[in-house]
mmCIF file with all atom_site columns, C-alpha atoms in Angstrom:
data_model
loop_
_atom_site.group_PDB
_atom_site.id
_atom_site.type_symbol
_atom_site.label_atom_id
_atom_site.label_alt_id
_atom_site.label_comp_id
_atom_site.label_asym_id
_atom_site.label_entity_id
_atom_site.label_seq_id
_atom_site.pdbx_PDB_ins_code
_atom_site.Cartn_x
_atom_site.Cartn_y
_atom_site.Cartn_z
_atom_site.occupancy
_atom_site.B_iso_or_equiv
_atom_site.pdbx_formal_charge
_atom_site.auth_seq_id
_atom_site.auth_comp_id
_atom_site.auth_asym_id
_atom_site.auth_atom_id
_atom_site.pdbx_PDB_model_num
ATOM 1   C CA . MET W 1 1   ? 24.371  -2.994  16.389  1.00 53.00 ? 117 MET W CA 1
ATOM 2   C CA . ILE W 1 2   ? 24.043  -0.627  14.583  1.00 58.00 ? 118 ILE W CA 1
ATOM 3   C CA . LYS W 1 3   ? 24.659  3.432   16.267  1.00 68.00 ? 119 LYS W CA 1
ATOM 4   C CA . ASN W 1 4   ? 24.365  5.773   13.030  1.00 76.00 ? 120 ASN W CA 1
ATOM 5   C CA . LYS W 1 5   ? 20.447  6.825   12.683  1.00 76.00 ? 121 LYS W CA 1
ATOM 6   C CA . ASN W 1 6   ? 20.139  7.029   8.848   1.00 82.00 ? 122 ASN W CA 1
ATOM 7   C CA . THR W 1 7   ? 21.801  3.718   8.499   1.00 83.00 ? 123 THR W CA 1
ATOM 8   C CA . LYS W 1 8   ? 19.139  1.897   11.115  1.00 81.00 ? 124 LYS W CA 1
ATOM 9   C CA . ARG W 1 9   ? 16.490  3.822   8.950   1.00 84.00 ? 125 ARG W CA 1
ATOM 10  C CA . ILE W 1 10  ? 18.035  2.615   5.782   1.00 87.00 ? 126 ILE W CA 1
ATOM 11  C CA . CYS W 1 11  ? 17.746  -1.378  7.217   1.00 86.00 ? 127 CYS W CA 1
ATOM 12  C CA . PHE W 1 12  ? 14.305  -0.623  9.010   1.00 86.00 ? 128 PHE W CA 1
ATOM 13  C CA . MET W 1 13  ? 13.460  0.074   5.531   1.00 91.00 ? 129 MET W CA 1
ATOM 14  C CA . GLY W 1 14  ? 14.967  -2.401  3.649   1.00 93.00 ? 130 GLY W CA 1
ATOM 15  C CA . LEU W 1 15  ? 13.147  -4.415  6.175   1.00 91.00 ? 131 LEU W CA 1
ATOM 16  C CA . LEU W 1 16  ? 9.565   -3.173  4.981   1.00 92.00 ? 132 LEU W CA 1
ATOM 17  C CA . PHE W 1 17  ? 10.734  -3.347  1.094   1.00 95.00 ? 133 PHE W CA 1
ATOM 18  C CA . ALA W 1 18  ? 11.140  -6.892  0.959   1.00 95.00 ? 134 ALA W CA 1
ATOM 19  C CA . THR W 1 19  ? 8.557   -7.719  3.527   1.00 93.00 ? 135 THR W CA 1
ATOM 20  C CA . ALA W 1 20  ? 6.284   -6.130  1.045   1.00 92.00 ? 136 ALA W CA 1
ATOM 21  C CA . VAL W 1 21  ? 7.761   -7.446  -2.240  1.00 92.00 ? 137 VAL W CA 1
ATOM 22  C CA . VAL W 1 22  ? 7.086   -11.051 -0.368  1.00 92.00 ? 138 VAL W CA 1
ATOM 23  C CA . LEU W 1 23  ? 3.557   -9.810  -0.073  1.00 90.00 ? 139 LEU W CA 1
ATOM 24  C CA . SER W 1 24  ? 2.717   -9.158  -2.591  1.00 86.00 ? 140 SER W CA 1
ATOM 25  C CA . TYR W 1 25  ? 4.510   -12.564 -4.778  1.00 86.00 ? 141 TYR W CA 1
ATOM 26  C CA . LEU W 1 26  ? 2.518   -14.182 -2.157  1.00 87.00 ? 142 LEU W CA 1
ATOM 27  C CA . GLU W 1 27  ? -0.599  -11.853 -3.301  1.00 82.00 ? 143 GLU W CA 1
ATOM 28  C CA . GLY W 1 28  ? 0.624   -13.122 -6.736  1.00 78.00 ? 144 GLY W CA 1
ATOM 29  C CA . ILE W 1 29  ? -0.056  -17.003 -6.443  1.00 83.00 ? 145 ILE W CA 1
ATOM 30  C CA . VAL W 1 30  ? -2.605  -16.818 -4.132  1.00 80.00 ? 146 VAL W CA 1
ATOM 31  C CA . THR W 1 31  ? -7.049  -17.813 -6.213  1.00 76.00 ? 147 THR W CA 1
ATOM 32  C CA . VAL W 1 32  ? -8.607  -16.030 -3.796  1.00 78.00 ? 148 VAL W CA 1
ATOM 33  C CA . PRO W 1 33  ? -12.441 -18.144 -4.590  1.00 81.00 ? 149 PRO W CA 1
ATOM 34  C CA . GLY W 1 34  ? -15.068 -15.126 -5.868  1.00 81.00 ? 150 GLY W CA 1
ATOM 35  C CA . LEU W 1 35  ? -12.699 -11.968 -6.168  1.00 78.00 ? 151 LEU W CA 1
ATOM 36  C CA . PRO W 1 36  ? -13.986 -10.579 -9.333  1.00 80.00 ? 152 PRO W CA 1
ATOM 37  C CA . PRO W 1 37  ? -11.002 -10.273 -12.313 1.00 77.00 ? 153 PRO W CA 1
ATOM 38  C CA . GLY W 1 38  ? -7.964  -8.442  -10.384 1.00 74.00 ? 154 GLY W CA 1
ATOM 39  C CA . VAL W 1 39  ? -9.191  -7.630  -7.820  1.00 79.00 ? 155 VAL W CA 1
ATOM 40  C CA . LYS W 1 40  ? -6.795  -9.336  -5.071  1.00 80.00 ? 156 LYS W CA 1
ATOM 41  C CA . LEU W 1 41  ? -5.541  -9.008  -1.311  1.00 81.00 ? 157 LEU W CA 1
ATOM 42  C CA . GLY W 1 42  ? -3.580  -5.604  -1.076  1.00 84.00 ? 158 GLY W CA 1
ATOM 43  C CA . LEU W 1 43  ? -1.398  -7.215  1.431   1.00 86.00 ? 159 LEU W CA 1
ATOM 44  C CA . SER W 1 44  ? 2.250   -4.926  0.235   1.00 87.00 ? 160 SER W CA 1
ATOM 45  C CA . ASN W 1 45  ? -0.190  -2.536  0.842   1.00 88.00 ? 161 ASN W CA 1
ATOM 46  C CA . ILE W 1 46  ? -0.461  -3.005  4.980   1.00 88.00 ? 162 ILE W CA 1
ATOM 47  C CA . VAL W 1 47  ? 3.277   -2.078  4.514   1.00 91.00 ? 163 VAL W CA 1
ATOM 48  C CA . THR W 1 48  ? 2.624   0.756   2.620   1.00 91.00 ? 164 THR W CA 1
ATOM 49  C CA . MET W 1 49  ? 0.297   1.969   5.636   1.00 89.00 ? 165 MET W CA 1
ATOM 50  C CA . TYR W 1 50  ? 2.667   1.523   8.591   1.00 89.00 ? 166 TYR W CA 1
ATOM 51  C CA . CYS W 1 51  ? 4.942   3.734   6.366   1.00 91.00 ? 167 CYS W CA 1
ATOM 52  C CA . VAL W 1 52  ? 1.725   6.860   5.567   1.00 90.00 ? 168 VAL W CA 1
ATOM 53  C CA . PHE W 1 53  ? 1.042   6.306   9.648   1.00 86.00 ? 169 PHE W CA 1
ATOM 54  C CA . PHE W 1 54  ? 4.164   6.790   11.041  1.00 85.00 ? 170 PHE W CA 1
ATOM 55  C CA . LEU W 1 55  ? 6.610   6.823   9.505   1.00 89.00 ? 171 LEU W CA 1
ATOM 56  C CA . GLY W 1 56  ? 5.727   9.786   7.339   1.00 91.00 ? 172 GLY W CA 1
ATOM 57  C CA . ALA W 1 57  ? 4.931   10.773  3.175   1.00 94.00 ? 173 ALA W CA 1
ATOM 58  C CA . PRO W 1 58  ? 8.364   11.046  1.517   1.00 95.00 ? 174 PRO W CA 1
ATOM 59  C CA . SER W 1 59  ? 8.692   7.002   3.110   1.00 94.00 ? 175 SER W CA 1
ATOM 60  C CA . ALA W 1 60  ? 5.250   6.077   2.156   1.00 95.00 ? 176 ALA W CA 1
ATOM 61  C CA . TYR W 1 61  ? 6.285   6.832   -1.834  1.00 97.00 ? 177 TYR W CA 1
ATOM 62  C CA . THR W 1 62  ? 9.955   5.610   -1.515  1.00 95.00 ? 178 THR W CA 1
ATOM 63  C CA . LEU W 1 63  ? 7.785   2.018   -0.260  1.00 96.00 ? 179 LEU W CA 1
ATOM 64  C CA . ALA W 1 64  ? 4.859   2.949   -3.315  1.00 95.00 ? 180 ALA W CA 1
ATOM 65  C CA . THR W 1 65  ? 8.853   3.206   -6.118  1.00 96.00 ? 181 THR W CA 1
ATOM 66  C CA . LEU W 1 66  ? 10.339  0.374   -5.198  1.00 95.00 ? 182 LEU W CA 1
ATOM 67  C CA . LYS W 1 67  ? 7.134   -2.133  -4.730  1.00 93.00 ? 183 LYS W CA 1
ATOM 68  C CA . ALA W 1 68  ? 6.612   -1.157  -8.817  1.00 94.00 ? 184 ALA W CA 1
ATOM 69  C CA . LEU W 1 69  ? 10.487  -1.212  -9.856  1.00 94.00 ? 185 LEU W CA 1
ATOM 70  C CA . SER W 1 70  ? 10.321  -4.082  -8.350  1.00 92.00 ? 186 SER W CA 1
ATOM 71  C CA . VAL W 1 71  ? 7.077   -5.597  -10.332 1.00 90.00 ? 187 VAL W CA 1
ATOM 72  C CA . LEU W 1 72  ? 9.016   -3.455  -13.301 1.00 93.00 ? 188 LEU W CA 1
ATOM 73  C CA . LEU W 1 73  ? 11.584  -6.850  -12.959 1.00 92.00 ? 189 LEU W CA 1
ATOM 74  C CA . MET W 1 74  ? 8.601   -9.452  -11.942 1.00 87.00 ? 190 MET W CA 1
ATOM 75  C CA . ARG W 1 75  ? 5.270   -8.189  -14.206 1.00 86.00 ? 191 ARG W CA 1
ATOM 76  C CA . GLY W 1 76  ? 7.239   -5.986  -16.404 1.00 92.00 ? 192 GLY W CA 1
ATOM 77  C CA . PRO W 1 77  ? 6.615   -2.366  -17.400 1.00 95.00 ? 193 PRO W CA 1
ATOM 78  C CA . THR W 1 78  ? 2.580   -2.137  -17.507 1.00 94.00 ? 194 THR W CA 1
ATOM 79  C CA . GLY W 1 79  ? 2.348   -4.085  -14.082 1.00 90.00 ? 195 GLY W CA 1
ATOM 80  C CA . ALA W 1 80  ? 5.111   -1.340  -12.959 1.00 93.00 ? 196 ALA W CA 1
ATOM 81  C CA . LEU W 1 81  ? 2.605   1.506   -14.304 1.00 95.00 ? 197 LEU W CA 1
ATOM 82  C CA . LEU W 1 82  ? -0.773  0.858   -12.071 1.00 93.00 ? 198 LEU W CA 1
ATOM 83  C CA . SER W 1 83  ? 1.737   -0.255  -9.384  1.00 92.00 ? 199 SER W CA 1
ATOM 84  C CA . LEU W 1 84  ? 3.205   3.234   -9.156  1.00 95.00 ? 200 LEU W CA 1
ATOM 85  C CA . LEU W 1 85  ? -0.143  4.527   -10.349 1.00 96.00 ? 201 LEU W CA 1
ATOM 86  C CA . GLY W 1 86  ? -1.925  2.614   -7.590  1.00 94.00 ? 202 GLY W CA 1
ATOM 87  C CA . GLY W 1 87  ? 0.168   3.182   -4.882  1.00 94.00 ? 203 GLY W CA 1
ATOM 88  C CA . GLY W 1 88  ? 0.358   6.802   -5.396  1.00 96.00 ? 204 GLY W CA 1
ATOM 89  C CA . VAL W 1 89  ? -2.290  7.597   -5.378  1.00 97.00 ? 205 VAL W CA 1
ATOM 90  C CA . SER W 1 90  ? -3.208  5.658   -2.549  1.00 95.00 ? 206 SER W CA 1
ATOM 91  C CA . VAL W 1 91  ? -0.883  6.902   -0.404  1.00 96.00 ? 207 VAL W CA 1
ATOM 92  C CA . THR W 1 92  ? -1.666  10.176  -1.958  1.00 97.00 ? 208 THR W CA 1
ATOM 93  C CA . VAL W 1 93  ? -5.360  9.521   -0.641  1.00 96.00 ? 209 VAL W CA 1
ATOM 94  C CA . MET W 1 94  ? -4.423  8.697   2.983   1.00 93.00 ? 210 MET W CA 1
ATOM 95  C CA . LEU W 1 95  ? -1.908  11.432  4.016   1.00 94.00 ? 211 LEU W CA 1
ATOM 96  C CA . LEU W 1 96  ? -4.656  14.085  2.598   1.00 94.00 ? 212 LEU W CA 1
ATOM 97  C CA . PHE W 1 97  ? -7.987  12.016  4.876   1.00 93.00 ? 213 PHE W CA 1
ATOM 98  C CA . ALA W 1 98  ? -5.335  12.167  7.449   1.00 89.00 ? 214 ALA W CA 1
ATOM 99  C CA . ARG W 1 99  ? -4.341  15.483  7.282   1.00 89.00 ? 215 ARG W CA 1
ATOM 100 C CA . LEU W 1 100 ? -7.831  16.837  6.868   1.00 88.00 ? 216 LEU W CA 1
ATOM 101 C CA . PHE W 1 101 ? -9.259  14.336  9.425   1.00 85.00 ? 217 PHE W CA 1
ATOM 102 C CA . LYS W 1 102 ? -5.811  15.093  11.953  1.00 76.00 ? 218 LYS W CA 1
ATOM 103 C CA . SER W 1 103 ? -7.941  12.620  14.953  1.00 71.00 ? 219 SER W CA 1
ATOM 104 C CA . GLY W 1 104 ? -11.232 11.860  13.353  1.00 74.00 ? 220 GLY W CA 1
ATOM 105 C CA . LEU W 1 105 ? -11.007 8.830   10.952  1.00 79.00 ? 221 LEU W CA 1
ATOM 106 C CA . SER W 1 106 ? -9.503  5.165   12.265  1.00 84.00 ? 222 SER W CA 1
ATOM 107 C CA . TYR W 1 107 ? -6.476  3.194   10.344  1.00 84.00 ? 223 TYR W CA 1
ATOM 108 C CA . MET W 1 108 ? -9.303  1.434   9.123   1.00 86.00 ? 224 MET W CA 1
ATOM 109 C CA . VAL W 1 109 ? -10.991 3.830   7.336   1.00 89.00 ? 225 VAL W CA 1
ATOM 110 C CA . LEU W 1 110 ? -7.730  5.591   6.115   1.00 89.00 ? 226 LEU W CA 1
ATOM 111 C CA . SER W 1 111 ? -6.647  2.065   4.866   1.00 89.00 ? 227 SER W CA 1
ATOM 112 C CA . ILE W 1 112 ? -10.416 1.775   2.600   1.00 91.00 ? 228 ILE W CA 1
ATOM 113 C CA . LEU W 1 113 ? -9.992  5.076   1.820   1.00 92.00 ? 229 LEU W CA 1
ATOM 114 C CA . GLY W 1 114 ? -6.569  4.119   0.714   1.00 92.00 ? 230 GLY W CA 1
ATOM 115 C CA . ALA W 1 115 ? -7.733  0.851   -1.297  1.00 91.00 ? 231 ALA W CA 1
ATOM 116 C CA . MET W 1 116 ? -10.404 3.244   -2.851  1.00 92.00 ? 232 MET W CA 1
ATOM 117 C CA . GLY W 1 117 ? -7.326  5.313   -4.360  1.00 93.00 ? 233 GLY W CA 1
ATOM 118 C CA . HIS W 1 118 ? -5.228  2.624   -5.245  1.00 92.00 ? 234 HIS W CA 1
ATOM 119 C CA . ASN W 1 119 ? -7.915  1.005   -7.100  1.00 91.00 ? 235 ASN W CA 1
ATOM 120 C CA . LEU W 1 120 ? -9.004  4.829   -9.239  1.00 93.00 ? 236 LEU W CA 1
ATOM 121 C CA . GLY W 1 121 ? -5.470  5.015   -9.544  1.00 94.00 ? 237 GLY W CA 1
ATOM 122 C CA . GLN W 1 122 ? -4.730  1.390   -11.529 1.00 92.00 ? 238 GLN W CA 1
ATOM 123 C CA . LEU W 1 123 ? -7.785  2.577   -13.501 1.00 91.00 ? 239 LEU W CA 1
ATOM 124 C CA . LEU W 1 124 ? -6.642  5.606   -14.481 1.00 93.00 ? 240 LEU W CA 1
ATOM 125 C CA . GLY W 1 125 ? -3.194  3.652   -15.598 1.00 93.00 ? 241 GLY W CA 1
ATOM 126 C CA . ALA W 1 126 ? -5.857  1.462   -17.509 1.00 92.00 ? 242 ALA W CA 1
ATOM 127 C CA . SER W 1 127 ? -7.924  4.102   -19.449 1.00 93.00 ? 243 SER W CA 1
ATOM 128 C CA . PHE W 1 128 ? -4.722  5.609   -20.411 1.00 93.00 ? 244 PHE W CA 1
ATOM 129 C CA . LEU W 1 129 ? -3.178  2.481   -21.577 1.00 93.00 ? 245 LEU W CA 1
ATOM 130 C CA . THR W 1 130 ? -6.136  1.596   -23.807 1.00 93.00 ? 246 THR W CA 1
ATOM 131 C CA . GLY W 1 131 ? -6.749  4.209   -24.844 1.00 92.00 ? 247 GLY W CA 1
ATOM 132 C CA . THR W 1 132 ? -10.693 4.315   -23.684 1.00 90.00 ? 248 THR W CA 1
ATOM 133 C CA . THR W 1 133 ? -12.688 5.021   -20.690 1.00 88.00 ? 249 THR W CA 1
ATOM 134 C CA . LEU W 1 134 ? -13.835 2.320   -20.857 1.00 89.00 ? 250 LEU W CA 1
ATOM 135 C CA . THR W 1 135 ? -12.121 0.445   -18.016 1.00 86.00 ? 251 THR W CA 1
ATOM 136 C CA . LEU W 1 136 ? -14.014 3.157   -15.520 1.00 86.00 ? 252 LEU W CA 1
ATOM 137 C CA . TYR W 1 137 ? -17.233 1.203   -16.088 1.00 89.00 ? 253 TYR W CA 1
ATOM 138 C CA . TYR W 1 138 ? -14.788 -2.017  -13.768 1.00 89.00 ? 254 TYR W CA 1
ATOM 139 C CA . PHE W 1 139 ? -15.070 1.539   -11.110 1.00 88.00 ? 255 PHE W CA 1
ATOM 140 C CA . PRO W 1 140 ? -17.955 0.269   -9.002  1.00 91.00 ? 256 PRO W CA 1
ATOM 141 C CA . ILE W 1 141 ? -16.523 -3.625  -8.287  1.00 90.00 ? 257 ILE W CA 1
ATOM 142 C CA . LEU W 1 142 ? -12.936 -1.974  -7.069  1.00 87.00 ? 258 LEU W CA 1
ATOM 143 C CA . ILE W 1 143 ? -15.431 0.305   -4.721  1.00 88.00 ? 259 ILE W CA 1
ATOM 144 C CA . LEU W 1 144 ? -16.815 -2.075  -3.427  1.00 89.00 ? 260 LEU W CA 1
ATOM 145 C CA . SER W 1 145 ? -13.990 -4.439  -3.381  1.00 87.00 ? 261 SER W CA 1
ATOM 146 C CA . GLY W 1 146 ? -11.661 -1.530  -2.353  1.00 86.00 ? 262 GLY W CA 1
ATOM 147 C CA . VAL W 1 147 ? -14.154 -1.309  1.162   1.00 89.00 ? 263 VAL W CA 1
ATOM 148 C CA . GLY W 1 148 ? -13.186 -5.023  1.139   1.00 87.00 ? 264 GLY W CA 1
ATOM 149 C CA . MET W 1 149 ? -9.759  -4.887  1.218   1.00 85.00 ? 265 MET W CA 1
ATOM 150 C CA . GLY W 1 150 ? -9.214  -1.788  3.063   1.00 86.00 ? 266 GLY W CA 1
ATOM 151 C CA . VAL W 1 151 ? -11.328 -3.874  6.879   1.00 90.00 ? 267 VAL W CA 1
ATOM 152 C CA . VAL W 1 152 ? -8.978  -6.827  5.338   1.00 87.00 ? 268 VAL W CA 1
ATOM 153 C CA . THR W 1 153 ? -5.512  -5.141  5.645   1.00 86.00 ? 269 THR W CA 1
ATOM 154 C CA . GLY W 1 154 ? -6.839  -2.486  8.235   1.00 85.00 ? 270 GLY W CA 1
ATOM 155 C CA . LEU W 1 155 ? -7.097  -5.639  10.280  1.00 88.00 ? 271 LEU W CA 1
ATOM 156 C CA . VAL W 1 156 ? -3.964  -7.332  8.999   1.00 87.00 ? 272 VAL W CA 1
ATOM 157 C CA . LEU W 1 157 ? -1.949  -4.123  10.032  1.00 84.00 ? 273 LEU W CA 1
ATOM 158 C CA . LYS W 1 158 ? -4.279  -3.242  13.283  1.00 84.00 ? 274 LYS W CA 1
ATOM 159 C CA . THR W 1 159 ? -3.078  -7.484  14.703  1.00 88.00 ? 275 THR W CA 1
ATOM 160 C CA . LEU W 1 160 ? 0.804   -6.843  13.386  1.00 85.00 ? 276 LEU W CA 1
ATOM 161 C CA . LEU W 1 161 ? 1.469   -3.166  14.840  1.00 82.00 ? 277 LEU W CA 1
ATOM 162 C CA . PRO W 1 162 ? 2.782   -4.289  18.240  1.00 83.00 ? 278 PRO W CA 1
ATOM 163 C CA . ALA W 1 163 ? 5.274   -6.146  16.266  1.00 82.00 ? 279 ALA W CA 1
ATOM 164 C CA . VAL W 1 164 ? 6.375   -4.501  14.015  1.00 76.00 ? 280 VAL W CA 1
ATOM 165 C CA . GLN W 1 165 ? 6.258   -1.136  16.176  1.00 76.00 ? 281 GLN W CA 1
ATOM 166 C CA . ARG W 1 166 ? 9.167   -3.221  19.078  1.00 79.00 ? 282 ARG W CA 1
ATOM 167 C CA . LEU W 1 167 ? 10.705  -3.956  16.029  1.00 72.00 ? 283 LEU W CA 1
ATOM 168 C CA . ASP W 1 168 ? 11.083  -0.387  15.372  1.00 68.00 ? 284 ASP W CA 1
ATOM 169 C CA . SER W 1 169 ? 11.702  0.302   18.743  1.00 72.00 ? 285 SER W CA 1
ATOM 170 C CA . GLN W 1 170 ? 14.530  -1.502  18.791  1.00 68.00 ? 286 GLN W CA 1
ATOM 171 C CA . LEU W 1 171 ? 15.784  -0.181  15.784  1.00 61.00 ? 287 LEU W CA 1
ATOM 172 C CA . LYS W 1 172 ? 16.485  3.446   17.191  1.00 61.00 ? 288 LYS W CA 1
#
């Protein structure tokens, strides 16, 4: 049994990061018919949302950064930049709205706002990389998909929450 609290926290973050990487990989190989190009389920963002809601800003930003570094290894620098920008904006949006509306917003609403923030961050990164704002014309499609995928990830988090919280409490 691990006795040091910092060691437990690092181990738990390692488990969360590994889960996020596996979910990201699975999401990359699973094709969902009918989704517009570039739209993914955002399954690994479930782990980031857990960090935002229960572990705090430093853990959430750390996880988003680690996810981007794993994307660097798996998909290259362009994917890593888009992952970093999407994840950073998503975490910032969820933290901001959670603080502005301390008890008024559900995890579902924050999940949707985070998904839309993720899409916006990636579009801004794509605009930077291409040197044109034409990519922003895709924003309405990504807003709609952000709502849909935010609902999906919010529901999955709500379903998995009891199990993850039991694991977290055992590590404390």
